[in-house]
Amino acid sequence: MKLFVYHTPELTPTDVLPECAIVVDVLRATTTMAKVLASGGEAVQVFSDLDLLKQTSESWAAEKRLRAGERGGAKVPGFDLGNSPLDCIPEKVEGRRLFISTTNGTRALQRVQKAKVLITAAFVNRSTVVQYLMDKQPETVWIVGSGWEGSFSLEDTACAGAIAHSLVQSTGLSADELAGNDEVISAIALYAQWQDNLLGLLHHATHGKRLLGLDGHQDLDYCSQTDILDILPMQQEPGILKSHH
Ligand code: MLT
């Protein structure tokens, strides 16, 4: 297995694709996706365009759908939900499809939509992602941070490091043997520095601060938890993710 970390979707090569792509948006899209599917949601369908989201979801029975829209960290007016994982409790999401559009997470997913396998990761489902990689042993793996509008996000690279760190322990390979690029080494170093205080790291992050300004303390608490959800969101067809068993 060769692992590559990209801090943002824009940094991924455009002429090749990996056997397995892992999209990370700790705050908050991929945490929310894991939570929706863990709470019994039927699927998550992602859109970059809010109008297309509304149009597509119209063809679903109202009791079978939920529309989630986030821009700049805030809920889009008229949508059922914003992008808080805490809203995705079984009572609300069970049996429903979440139609979702977020600022950066959906863009990252679209960038690697054609990879043979596309999964999503956050701290909350890190161990399930690592277990999948250990079972399947894909030859090339990209971890793609969603960043914020094209720039680096501390929390996404730290999560990439959490995955890489655990892979080093599980495979017995050295970081050098596993790493396909230098970003893997730096992601592991970032995670190693913060692994006992991920909430502190989220408080340093620009988007963490943005969410705190929007009363997002509880979201940060939730997103900082590691290995609490045994769920693997996997793309089934372009833009549609379901829980992989
Ligand atoms: C995004 O996709 O940009 C994020 O998930 C933003 C958010 O915190 O809702």
Short mmCIF file of C-alpha atoms and ligand atoms in Angstrom, two decimals:
data_model
loop_
_atom_site.label_atom_id
_atom_site.label_comp_id
_atom_site.label_asym_id
_atom_site.label_seq_id
_atom_site.Cartn_x
_atom_site.Cartn_y
_atom_site.Cartn_z
CA MET A 1 0.00 0.00 0.00
CA LYS A 2 1.25 3.48 -0.88
CA LEU A 3 -0.42 6.35 0.90
CA PHE A 4 -0.61 9.93 -0.35
CA VAL A 5 -2.00 12.89 1.60
CA TYR A 6 -3.29 16.01 -0.15
CA HIS A 7 -4.14 19.00 2.02
CA THR A 8 -6.78 20.27 -0.41
CA PRO A 9 -8.69 18.87 -3.41
CA GLU A 10 -6.83 21.31 -5.69
CA LEU A 11 -3.50 19.65 -4.84
CA THR A 12 -4.50 16.22 -6.17
CA PRO A 13 -3.00 15.16 -9.51
CA THR A 14 -5.44 15.45 -12.41
CA ASP A 15 -3.99 12.78 -14.70
CA VAL A 16 -4.27 9.71 -12.42
CA LEU A 17 -6.65 8.35 -9.81
CA PRO A 18 -5.91 6.10 -6.84
CA GLU A 19 -7.44 2.69 -6.24
CA CYS A 20 -9.01 4.15 -3.09
CA ALA A 21 -9.75 7.81 -2.33
CA ILE A 22 -10.64 8.97 1.17
CA VAL A 23 -12.23 12.38 1.54
CA VAL A 24 -11.88 14.12 4.90
CA ASP A 25 -13.85 17.12 6.14
CA VAL A 26 -13.70 16.85 9.94
CA LEU A 27 -15.54 20.19 10.37
CA ARG A 28 -18.08 19.01 9.55
CA ALA A 29 -19.27 17.33 6.34
CA THR A 30 -17.66 13.89 6.69
CA THR A 31 -18.40 13.78 10.44
CA THR A 32 -22.04 14.52 9.61
CA MET A 33 -22.12 11.88 6.85
CA ALA A 34 -20.82 9.22 9.23
CA LYS A 35 -23.38 10.24 11.84
CA VAL A 36 -26.31 10.21 9.39
CA LEU A 37 -25.50 6.71 8.19
CA ALA A 38 -24.80 5.49 11.73
CA SER A 39 -28.24 6.79 12.70
CA GLY A 40 -29.94 4.74 10.00
CA GLY A 41 -30.07 7.24 7.15
CA GLU A 42 -30.71 5.48 3.81
CA ALA A 43 -27.99 7.37 1.92
CA VAL A 44 -26.24 10.69 1.57
CA GLN A 45 -26.45 12.43 -1.80
CA VAL A 46 -24.12 15.37 -2.33
CA PHE A 47 -24.58 18.45 -4.51
CA SER A 48 -22.49 21.50 -5.19
CA ASP A 49 -25.51 23.39 -6.48
CA LEU A 50 -28.36 24.22 -4.10
CA ASP A 51 -30.98 24.53 -6.87
CA LEU A 52 -30.10 21.13 -8.29
CA LEU A 53 -30.34 19.69 -4.79
CA LYS A 54 -33.86 21.11 -4.38
CA GLN A 55 -34.93 19.92 -7.82
CA THR A 56 -33.59 16.35 -7.40
CA SER A 57 -34.97 15.92 -3.89
CA GLU A 58 -38.46 17.00 -5.09
CA SER A 59 -38.89 13.57 -6.69
CA TRP A 60 -38.56 11.92 -3.27
CA ALA A 61 -41.49 11.56 -0.85
CA ALA A 62 -41.26 14.28 1.80
CA GLU A 63 -41.04 11.73 4.62
CA LYS A 64 -38.13 9.96 2.91
CA ARG A 65 -35.87 12.98 2.46
CA LEU A 66 -34.02 15.63 4.41
CA ARG A 67 -32.41 18.65 2.83
CA ALA A 68 -29.22 19.92 4.41
CA GLY A 69 -27.58 23.10 3.21
CA GLU A 70 -24.53 24.90 4.61
CA ARG A 71 -22.77 28.02 3.38
CA GLY A 72 -20.01 29.72 5.36
CA GLY A 73 -20.74 27.42 8.32
CA ALA A 74 -24.38 28.54 8.59
CA LYS A 75 -27.61 26.74 7.66
CA VAL A 76 -29.10 27.80 4.33
CA PRO A 77 -32.56 29.35 4.90
CA GLY A 78 -35.42 27.06 3.90
CA PHE A 79 -33.44 23.83 4.38
CA ASP A 80 -34.37 21.20 6.99
CA LEU A 81 -30.86 21.05 8.42
CA GLY A 82 -27.52 22.83 8.30
CA ASN A 83 -24.45 20.66 8.62
CA SER A 84 -24.42 19.78 12.31
CA PRO A 85 -23.78 16.11 13.11
CA LEU A 86 -25.75 16.63 16.32
CA ASP A 87 -28.96 17.09 14.33
CA CYS A 88 -28.58 13.68 12.71
CA ILE A 89 -30.23 11.59 15.40
CA PRO A 90 -32.13 8.39 14.48
CA GLU A 91 -35.51 10.04 15.26
CA LYS A 92 -34.86 12.53 12.46
CA VAL A 93 -32.86 10.63 9.85
CA GLU A 94 -33.79 6.93 10.03
CA GLY A 95 -34.84 5.59 6.62
CA ARG A 96 -34.33 8.95 4.96
CA ARG A 97 -31.93 10.15 2.31
CA LEU A 98 -29.90 13.22 3.23
CA PHE A 99 -29.58 15.58 0.25
CA ILE A 100 -26.66 17.78 1.23
CA SER A 101 -24.61 20.67 -0.09
CA THR A 102 -21.70 22.14 1.89
CA THR A 103 -19.04 24.71 1.08
CA ASN A 104 -16.00 22.46 0.74
CA GLY A 105 -16.79 18.83 1.52
CA THR A 106 -18.92 18.24 -1.55
CA ARG A 107 -16.28 19.87 -3.77
CA ALA A 108 -13.63 17.47 -2.47
CA LEU A 109 -15.89 14.48 -3.13
CA GLN A 110 -16.49 15.59 -6.69
CA ARG A 111 -12.78 15.93 -7.34
CA VAL A 112 -12.18 12.19 -6.77
CA GLN A 113 -15.62 10.93 -7.75
CA LYS A 114 -14.17 8.63 -10.42
CA ALA A 115 -11.80 6.72 -8.12
CA LYS A 116 -12.47 2.96 -8.05
CA VAL A 117 -13.41 3.21 -4.37
CA LEU A 118 -14.42 6.44 -2.67
CA ILE A 119 -14.97 6.56 1.07
CA THR A 120 -15.20 9.33 3.64
CA ALA A 121 -13.39 9.69 6.94
CA ALA A 122 -13.37 11.85 10.03
CA PHE A 123 -12.00 11.28 13.52
CA VAL A 124 -15.30 9.68 14.53
CA ASN A 125 -14.93 6.73 12.12
CA ARG A 126 -11.14 6.58 11.79
CA SER A 127 -10.72 2.98 13.02
CA THR A 128 -13.37 1.63 10.61
CA VAL A 129 -11.57 3.29 7.71
CA VAL A 130 -8.24 1.84 8.82
CA GLN A 131 -9.78 -1.62 9.21
CA TYR A 132 -11.19 -1.40 5.67
CA LEU A 133 -7.72 -0.52 4.29
CA MET A 134 -6.15 -3.36 6.24
CA ASP A 135 -8.72 -5.84 4.87
CA LYS A 136 -8.60 -4.69 1.24
CA GLN A 137 -4.97 -3.59 0.94
CA PRO A 138 -5.50 -1.18 -1.98
CA GLU A 139 -2.28 -0.42 -3.84
CA THR A 140 -2.68 3.33 -3.87
CA VAL A 141 -4.63 5.38 -1.35
CA TRP A 142 -5.18 9.13 -1.42
CA ILE A 143 -6.42 10.98 1.62
CA VAL A 144 -7.86 14.28 0.43
CA GLY A 145 -8.50 17.08 2.90
CA SER A 146 -11.37 19.36 1.98
CA GLY A 147 -9.65 22.50 3.23
CA TRP A 148 -11.48 25.81 3.13
CA GLU A 149 -12.05 27.38 -0.27
CA GLY A 150 -8.76 26.06 -1.60
CA SER A 151 -6.59 26.57 1.46
CA PHE A 152 -5.18 24.23 4.09
CA SER A 153 -7.31 23.12 7.04
CA LEU A 154 -5.48 22.00 10.16
CA GLU A 155 -8.15 19.51 11.19
CA ASP A 156 -8.35 17.65 7.88
CA THR A 157 -4.61 17.07 7.70
CA ALA A 158 -4.58 16.04 11.39
CA CYS A 159 -7.23 13.43 10.58
CA ALA A 160 -5.20 12.24 7.60
CA GLY A 161 -2.36 11.86 10.10
CA ALA A 162 -4.60 9.90 12.47
CA ILE A 163 -5.33 7.42 9.68
CA ALA A 164 -1.69 7.23 8.59
CA HIS A 165 -0.47 6.86 12.20
CA SER A 166 -2.83 3.96 12.78
CA LEU A 167 -1.83 2.34 9.47
CA VAL A 168 1.83 2.45 10.49
CA GLN A 169 0.92 0.65 13.71
CA SER A 170 -1.37 -1.89 12.01
CA THR A 171 0.78 -2.75 9.00
CA GLY A 172 4.12 -2.79 10.78
CA LEU A 173 5.47 -0.71 7.87
CA SER A 174 7.57 2.32 8.69
CA ALA A 175 6.17 5.75 7.84
CA ASP A 176 8.78 5.94 5.06
CA GLU A 177 7.64 2.65 3.56
CA LEU A 178 4.00 3.69 3.66
CA ALA A 179 4.39 7.29 2.51
CA GLY A 180 3.95 8.15 -1.16
CA ASN A 181 4.58 11.85 -0.50
CA ASP A 182 6.06 14.13 2.18
CA GLU A 183 2.61 15.25 3.30
CA VAL A 184 2.10 11.83 4.92
CA ILE A 185 5.07 12.41 7.23
CA SER A 186 3.93 15.91 8.13
CA ALA A 187 0.35 14.72 8.75
CA ILE A 188 1.60 12.01 11.12
CA ALA A 189 3.73 14.59 12.97
CA LEU A 190 0.75 16.93 13.30
CA TYR A 191 -1.47 14.18 14.65
CA ALA A 192 1.23 12.90 17.03
CA GLN A 193 1.52 16.40 18.51
CA TRP A 194 -2.23 16.78 19.10
CA GLN A 195 -3.59 13.27 19.53
CA ASP A 196 -4.36 13.78 23.24
CA ASN A 197 -6.01 17.14 22.68
CA LEU A 198 -7.90 17.06 19.38
CA LEU A 199 -10.52 19.41 20.77
CA GLY A 200 -7.71 21.91 21.45
CA LEU A 201 -6.58 21.51 17.84
CA LEU A 202 -10.11 22.21 16.58
CA HIS A 203 -10.17 25.37 18.70
CA HIS A 204 -6.99 26.56 16.91
CA ALA A 205 -8.36 25.85 13.45
CA THR A 206 -9.73 28.75 11.42
CA HIS A 207 -12.95 26.95 10.64
CA GLY A 208 -13.20 25.80 14.25
CA LYS A 209 -13.12 29.46 15.28
CA ARG A 210 -15.70 30.31 12.63
CA LEU A 211 -18.02 27.63 14.03
CA LEU A 212 -17.43 28.79 17.60
CA GLY A 213 -18.58 32.23 16.46
CA LEU A 214 -21.76 30.53 15.21
CA ASP A 215 -22.34 28.85 18.59
CA GLY A 216 -20.75 25.59 17.47
CA HIS A 217 -19.09 24.49 20.73
CA GLN A 218 -20.98 21.22 20.85
CA ASP A 219 -20.22 20.47 17.21
CA LEU A 220 -16.51 20.84 17.90
CA ASP A 221 -16.80 18.56 20.94
CA TYR A 222 -18.54 15.95 18.80
CA CYS A 223 -16.15 16.18 15.85
CA SER A 224 -13.08 15.84 18.11
CA GLN A 225 -14.04 12.32 19.24
CA THR A 226 -12.04 9.44 17.76
CA ASP A 227 -13.27 5.97 16.78
CA ILE A 228 -16.81 6.31 18.14
CA LEU A 229 -18.76 5.28 15.00
CA ASP A 230 -18.35 1.92 13.31
CA ILE A 231 -19.48 3.11 9.92
CA LEU A 232 -17.90 3.35 6.48
CA PRO A 233 -19.60 5.76 4.05
CA MET A 234 -18.80 4.55 0.52
CA GLN A 235 -19.82 5.94 -2.85
CA GLN A 236 -22.27 3.60 -4.63
CA GLU A 237 -22.84 5.75 -7.70
CA PRO A 238 -21.53 9.24 -8.43
CA GLY A 239 -22.50 11.52 -5.56
CA ILE A 240 -24.40 8.88 -3.57
CA LEU A 241 -22.84 7.38 -0.45
CA LYS A 242 -24.19 4.50 1.58
CA SER A 243 -22.95 2.53 4.53
CA HIS A 244 -20.60 -0.26 3.43
CA HIS A 245 -20.92 -3.57 5.27
C1 MLT B 1 -17.75 22.30 4.39
O1 MLT B 1 -18.09 21.40 3.62
O2 MLT B 1 -17.27 23.34 4.00
C2 MLT B 1 -17.89 22.14 5.88
O3 MLT B 1 -18.44 20.95 6.20
C3 MLT B 1 -18.48 23.36 6.47
C4 MLT B 1 -19.29 23.19 7.73
O4 MLT B 1 -18.74 23.19 8.82
O5 MLT B 1 -20.49 23.06 7.65
#
